[in-house]
């Protein structure tokens, strides 16, 4: 069982914006600015989209943005595109000096 | 071009041992912290272990602490995962990743399968 919670699924139409939440506790999401987000397309290795809550690695589209409020972090995908269809995971560093993942959210582009 | 290539996976019996290797290229390996992560068939991602560039800081997930050992050889640009006392639930696709501020990435290997079964 994941220490972080995410919605099982989120959907949207092309061009819309969607947000995926990632809720933890003060021992992980709320206590550290080490929240990351990943995209995993079918049959592929995961791809880092966001690290340190809001930072994007080089080459990641600015349609992906991250934020955090209290114990909940969020990933927003703007201008939804068909190629965004896939699974999205959050992770956080924890007070136990571990890294925990959320269970994943399936994004469907309608 | 950054490349991470895992090797050493395969079929092993419960209670057995296996060592995974990850060959890194295209970046200054010693400058980067590294991780191992895994994904069981049809399941989500699970972080396993983290090692800093100088091997001075190492972390493990509770599920593998005491059974798995992470290490690296910066002279060989290689990361390792020694896995002992393997269990059925360790069956998964194992990934080697770079680490940026405790985020797994920006580079991931293609993964290597480990199957624990009698």
mmCIF file of C-alpha atoms in Angstrom:
data_model
loop_
_atom_site.group_PDB
_atom_site.id
_atom_site.type_symbol
_atom_site.label_atom_id
_atom_site.label_comp_id
_atom_site.label_asym_id
_atom_site.label_seq_id
_atom_site.Cartn_x
_atom_site.Cartn_y
_atom_site.Cartn_z
ATOM 1 C CA UNK A 1 0.000 0.000 0.000
ATOM 2 C CA UNK A 2 1.387 3.388 -1.060
ATOM 3 C CA UNK A 3 2.072 6.048 1.512
ATOM 4 C CA UNK A 4 0.881 8.647 -1.020
ATOM 5 C CA UNK A 5 -2.613 8.803 -2.498
ATOM 6 C CA UNK A 6 -3.539 9.697 -6.060
ATOM 7 C CA UNK A 7 -6.835 9.493 -7.945
ATOM 8 C CA UNK A 8 -7.099 6.281 -9.912
ATOM 9 C CA UNK A 9 -8.050 8.075 -13.100
ATOM 10 C CA UNK A 10 -8.433 11.538 -14.596
ATOM 11 C CA UNK A 11 -9.728 12.357 -18.051
ATOM 12 C CA UNK A 12 -10.044 15.398 -20.263
ATOM 13 C CA UNK A 13 -10.594 16.509 -23.817
ATOM 14 C CA UNK A 14 -7.815 17.710 -26.095
ATOM 15 C CA UNK A 15 -6.838 21.277 -25.306
ATOM 16 C CA UNK A 16 -8.214 21.178 -21.773
ATOM 17 C CA UNK A 17 -6.201 21.365 -18.577
ATOM 18 C CA UNK A 18 -6.282 18.635 -15.946
ATOM 19 C CA UNK A 19 -4.780 18.338 -12.485
ATOM 20 C CA UNK A 20 -3.604 15.233 -10.637
ATOM 21 C CA UNK A 21 -3.294 15.365 -6.864
ATOM 22 C CA UNK A 22 -0.797 13.554 -4.661
ATOM 23 C CA UNK A 23 -1.596 13.579 -0.953
ATOM 24 C CA UNK A 24 0.799 12.578 1.770
ATOM 25 C CA UNK A 25 1.658 13.706 5.274
ATOM 26 C CA UNK A 26 4.003 16.087 7.058
ATOM 27 C CA UNK A 27 6.540 13.251 6.993
ATOM 28 C CA UNK A 28 6.788 13.280 3.230
ATOM 29 C CA UNK A 29 5.022 15.664 0.835
ATOM 30 C CA UNK A 30 4.355 18.324 3.473
ATOM 31 C CA UNK A 31 7.787 18.164 5.038
ATOM 32 C CA UNK A 32 10.085 18.340 2.037
ATOM 33 C CA UNK A 33 10.216 20.091 -1.312
ATOM 34 C CA UNK A 34 11.317 16.838 -2.918
ATOM 35 C CA UNK A 35 8.142 15.918 -4.770
ATOM 36 C CA UNK A 36 8.580 14.522 -8.266
ATOM 37 C CA UNK A 37 6.209 13.520 -11.052
ATOM 38 C CA UNK A 38 6.639 10.884 -13.739
ATOM 39 C CA UNK A 39 4.896 9.915 -16.950
ATOM 40 C CA UNK A 40 4.837 6.289 -18.051
ATOM 41 C CA UNK A 41 3.526 5.555 -21.514
ATOM 42 C CA UNK A 42 2.452 1.980 -22.340
ATOM 43 C CA UNK A 43 5.426 -0.372 -22.593
ATOM 44 C CA UNK A 44 7.935 2.370 -21.837
ATOM 45 C CA UNK A 45 10.205 3.292 -18.970
ATOM 46 C CA UNK A 46 8.984 6.163 -16.791
ATOM 47 C CA UNK A 47 10.025 9.717 -17.622
ATOM 48 C CA UNK A 48 10.732 12.389 -15.022
ATOM 49 C CA UNK A 49 8.465 15.400 -15.626
ATOM 50 C CA UNK A 50 8.889 17.464 -12.456
ATOM 51 C CA UNK A 51 11.354 17.433 -9.549
ATOM 52 C CA UNK A 52 11.623 19.575 -6.423
ATOM 53 C CA UNK A 53 7.861 20.302 -6.673
ATOM 54 C CA UNK A 54 8.083 22.753 -9.582
ATOM 55 C CA UNK A 55 11.288 22.206 -11.573
ATOM 56 C CA UNK A 56 11.279 20.693 -15.056
ATOM 57 C CA UNK A 57 14.232 18.728 -16.441
ATOM 58 C CA UNK A 58 15.627 19.956 -19.715
ATOM 59 C CA UNK A 59 13.449 18.906 -22.642
ATOM 60 C CA UNK A 60 10.197 18.494 -20.717
ATOM 61 C CA UNK A 61 7.316 20.486 -22.177
ATOM 62 C CA UNK A 62 6.160 23.559 -20.232
ATOM 63 C CA UNK A 63 2.628 22.156 -20.539
ATOM 64 C CA UNK A 64 3.552 20.174 -17.421
ATOM 65 C CA UNK A 65 3.713 22.128 -14.168
ATOM 66 C CA UNK A 66 3.856 21.239 -10.495
ATOM 67 C CA UNK A 67 2.738 22.844 -7.261
ATOM 68 C CA UNK A 68 2.276 22.038 -3.598
ATOM 69 C CA UNK A 69 0.046 23.201 -0.785
ATOM 70 C CA UNK A 70 0.454 21.644 2.627
ATOM 71 C CA UNK A 71 0.498 17.862 2.346
ATOM 72 C CA UNK A 72 -0.852 17.801 -1.205
ATOM 73 C CA UNK A 73 1.125 18.224 -4.395
ATOM 74 C CA UNK A 74 -0.402 18.609 -7.842
ATOM 75 C CA UNK A 75 0.611 18.067 -11.437
ATOM 76 C CA UNK A 76 -1.198 20.162 -14.029
ATOM 77 C CA UNK A 77 -1.183 19.234 -17.681
ATOM 78 C CA UNK A 78 -2.212 22.168 -19.869
ATOM 79 C CA UNK A 79 -3.330 21.931 -23.478
ATOM 80 C CA UNK A 80 -4.013 18.210 -23.162
ATOM 81 C CA UNK A 81 -2.822 16.199 -26.172
ATOM 82 C CA UNK A 82 -3.507 12.640 -27.315
ATOM 83 C CA UNK A 83 0.122 11.696 -26.606
ATOM 84 C CA UNK A 84 -0.407 12.538 -22.912
ATOM 85 C CA UNK A 85 -2.459 9.347 -22.534
ATOM 86 C CA UNK A 86 -0.705 7.185 -19.943
ATOM 87 C CA UNK A 87 0.050 6.638 -16.283
ATOM 88 C CA UNK A 88 1.341 9.378 -13.992
ATOM 89 C CA UNK A 89 3.089 8.810 -10.683
ATOM 90 C CA UNK A 90 4.201 11.130 -7.917
ATOM 91 C CA UNK A 91 7.022 10.456 -5.472
ATOM 92 C CA UNK A 92 8.332 12.132 -2.352
ATOM 93 C CA UNK A 93 11.367 11.970 -0.127
ATOM 94 C CA UNK A 94 10.400 11.004 3.420
ATOM 95 C CA UNK A 95 11.580 11.597 6.979
ATOM 96 C CA UNK A 96 12.623 7.939 7.086
ATOM 97 C CA UNK A 97 15.177 8.684 4.365
ATOM 98 C CA UNK A 98 13.243 6.749 1.774
ATOM 99 C CA UNK A 99 11.454 7.677 -1.434
ATOM 100 C CA UNK A 100 7.810 6.684 -1.777
ATOM 101 C CA UNK A 101 5.673 6.563 -4.911
ATOM 102 C CA UNK A 102 1.981 7.132 -5.261
ATOM 103 C CA UNK A 103 -0.130 4.328 -6.768
ATOM 104 C CA UNK A 104 -0.396 6.092 -10.108
ATOM 105 C CA UNK A 105 -3.134 7.893 -12.013
ATOM 106 C CA UNK A 106 -4.331 6.827 -15.432
ATOM 107 C CA UNK A 107 -4.858 9.830 -17.675
ATOM 108 C CA UNK A 108 -7.266 9.368 -20.544
ATOM 109 C CA UNK A 109 -7.551 11.876 -23.349
ATOM 110 C CA UNK A 110 -11.133 11.711 -24.566
ATOM 111 C CA UNK B 1 23.839 10.618 -25.417
ATOM 112 C CA UNK B 2 23.078 9.425 -21.904
ATOM 113 C CA UNK B 3 22.649 5.658 -21.657
ATOM 114 C CA UNK B 4 21.885 3.368 -18.752
ATOM 115 C CA UNK B 5 21.960 -0.344 -19.559
ATOM 116 C CA UNK B 6 20.936 -2.906 -16.977
ATOM 117 C CA UNK B 7 22.127 -6.513 -17.019
ATOM 118 C CA UNK B 8 22.232 -9.585 -14.803
ATOM 119 C CA UNK B 9 18.546 -10.361 -14.525
ATOM 120 C CA UNK B 10 16.918 -13.733 -14.974
ATOM 121 C CA UNK B 11 15.177 -16.588 -13.192
ATOM 122 C CA UNK B 12 16.210 -17.436 -9.639
ATOM 123 C CA UNK B 13 14.712 -19.677 -6.977
ATOM 124 C CA UNK B 14 13.277 -18.282 -3.744
ATOM 125 C CA UNK B 15 16.071 -17.745 -1.253
ATOM 126 C CA UNK B 16 18.608 -17.333 -4.033
ATOM 127 C CA UNK B 17 20.846 -14.430 -4.976
ATOM 128 C CA UNK B 18 21.389 -12.280 -8.050
ATOM 129 C CA UNK B 19 23.496 -9.248 -8.849
ATOM 130 C CA UNK B 20 22.252 -6.572 -11.223
ATOM 131 C CA UNK B 21 24.615 -4.215 -13.013
ATOM 132 C CA UNK B 22 23.969 -0.897 -14.716
ATOM 133 C CA UNK B 23 26.483 0.451 -17.220
ATOM 134 C CA UNK B 24 26.359 4.227 -17.524
ATOM 135 C CA UNK B 25 27.641 6.405 -20.346
ATOM 136 C CA UNK B 26 27.236 9.896 -21.762
ATOM 137 C CA UNK B 27 27.611 11.783 -18.478
ATOM 138 C CA UNK B 28 30.061 12.184 -15.600
ATOM 139 C CA UNK B 29 28.907 9.198 -13.573
ATOM 140 C CA UNK B 30 30.644 10.168 -10.324
ATOM 141 C CA UNK B 31 28.785 13.513 -10.252
ATOM 142 C CA UNK B 32 25.376 11.881 -10.058
ATOM 143 C CA UNK B 33 23.429 10.098 -7.363
ATOM 144 C CA UNK B 34 21.780 6.925 -8.644
ATOM 145 C CA UNK B 35 18.776 4.778 -7.792
ATOM 146 C CA UNK B 36 17.333 1.353 -8.353
ATOM 147 C CA UNK B 37 13.568 1.105 -8.764
ATOM 148 C CA UNK B 38 11.273 -1.736 -9.798
ATOM 149 C CA UNK B 39 7.861 -2.440 -11.209
ATOM 150 C CA UNK B 40 6.055 -5.741 -10.697
ATOM 151 C CA UNK B 41 3.962 -6.933 -13.666
ATOM 152 C CA UNK B 42 0.847 -4.807 -13.958
ATOM 153 C CA UNK B 43 1.730 -2.840 -10.835
ATOM 154 C CA UNK B 44 3.024 0.596 -9.935
ATOM 155 C CA UNK B 45 6.541 1.880 -9.386
ATOM 156 C CA UNK B 46 8.534 1.070 -6.264
ATOM 157 C CA UNK B 47 11.774 2.792 -5.269
ATOM 158 C CA UNK B 48 14.376 0.382 -3.892
ATOM 159 C CA UNK B 49 17.641 2.143 -3.133
ATOM 160 C CA UNK B 50 19.643 5.362 -3.516
ATOM 161 C CA UNK B 51 23.381 5.985 -3.525
ATOM 162 C CA UNK B 52 25.186 9.312 -3.665
ATOM 163 C CA UNK B 53 28.075 9.898 -6.065
ATOM 164 C CA UNK B 54 30.754 9.246 -3.490
ATOM 165 C CA UNK B 55 28.895 6.267 -1.975
ATOM 166 C CA UNK B 56 28.814 8.206 1.324
ATOM 167 C CA UNK B 57 25.024 8.234 1.553
ATOM 168 C CA UNK B 58 22.914 5.122 0.914
ATOM 169 C CA UNK B 59 19.214 4.590 1.521
ATOM 170 C CA UNK B 60 16.993 1.504 1.190
ATOM 171 C CA UNK B 61 13.285 0.805 1.068
ATOM 172 C CA UNK B 62 11.987 -1.159 4.047
ATOM 173 C CA UNK B 63 10.986 -4.001 1.739
ATOM 174 C CA UNK B 64 14.597 -4.744 0.761
ATOM 175 C CA UNK B 65 16.697 -3.433 3.668
ATOM 176 C CA UNK B 66 18.970 -6.172 4.962
ATOM 177 C CA UNK B 67 18.577 -8.260 1.809
ATOM 178 C CA UNK B 68 19.722 -5.939 -0.998
ATOM 179 C CA UNK B 69 22.985 -3.990 -1.229
ATOM 180 C CA UNK B 70 23.578 -1.090 -3.579
ATOM 181 C CA UNK B 71 27.093 -0.131 -4.659
ATOM 182 C CA UNK B 72 28.916 1.684 -7.430
ATOM 183 C CA UNK B 73 32.304 1.742 -9.110
ATOM 184 C CA UNK B 74 32.926 5.234 -10.461
ATOM 185 C CA UNK B 75 36.082 4.108 -12.261
ATOM 186 C CA UNK B 76 33.950 1.642 -14.244
ATOM 187 C CA UNK B 77 30.902 3.925 -14.570
ATOM 188 C CA UNK B 78 28.815 1.148 -13.086
ATOM 189 C CA UNK B 79 26.047 0.745 -10.535
ATOM 190 C CA UNK B 80 25.236 -2.551 -8.853
ATOM 191 C CA UNK B 81 22.457 -4.186 -6.833
ATOM 192 C CA UNK B 82 23.330 -7.325 -4.909
ATOM 193 C CA UNK B 83 20.059 -9.133 -4.139
ATOM 194 C CA UNK B 84 20.052 -11.903 -1.514
ATOM 195 C CA UNK B 85 17.283 -13.946 0.105
ATOM 196 C CA UNK B 86 15.062 -13.319 -2.883
ATOM 197 C CA UNK B 87 11.305 -13.753 -2.481
ATOM 198 C CA UNK B 88 8.458 -14.320 -4.918
ATOM 199 C CA UNK B 89 7.390 -10.716 -4.380
ATOM 200 C CA UNK B 90 10.747 -9.468 -5.695
ATOM 201 C CA UNK B 91 9.675 -10.534 -9.177
ATOM 202 C CA UNK B 92 9.692 -7.322 -11.219
ATOM 203 C CA UNK B 93 11.274 -5.221 -13.928
ATOM 204 C CA UNK B 94 14.259 -3.497 -12.307
ATOM 205 C CA UNK B 95 15.331 -0.043 -13.445
ATOM 206 C CA UNK B 96 18.545 1.878 -12.963
ATOM 207 C CA UNK B 97 18.019 5.656 -12.834
ATOM 208 C CA UNK B 98 19.967 8.839 -12.316
ATOM 209 C CA UNK B 99 18.784 10.938 -9.387
ATOM 210 C CA UNK B 100 18.107 14.653 -9.312
ATOM 211 C CA UNK B 101 17.209 15.987 -5.859
ATOM 212 C CA UNK B 102 15.566 12.681 -4.878
ATOM 213 C CA UNK B 103 13.650 12.559 -8.132
ATOM 214 C CA UNK B 104 14.288 9.452 -10.208
ATOM 215 C CA UNK B 105 15.623 10.754 -13.472
ATOM 216 C CA UNK B 106 16.169 12.448 -15.798
ATOM 217 C CA UNK B 107 17.471 9.196 -17.200
ATOM 218 C CA UNK B 108 16.119 5.678 -16.824
ATOM 219 C CA UNK B 109 17.424 2.416 -18.236
ATOM 220 C CA UNK B 110 15.155 0.109 -20.222
ATOM 221 C CA UNK B 111 14.936 -2.231 -17.258
ATOM 222 C CA UNK B 112 15.862 -5.855 -16.656
ATOM 223 C CA UNK B 113 13.508 -8.630 -15.587
ATOM 224 C CA UNK B 114 14.037 -10.600 -12.406
ATOM 225 C CA UNK B 115 11.781 -13.599 -11.845
ATOM 226 C CA UNK B 116 11.806 -15.367 -8.496
ATOM 227 C CA UNK B 117 10.109 -18.733 -8.801
ATOM 228 C CA UNK B 118 10.641 -22.367 -7.974
#
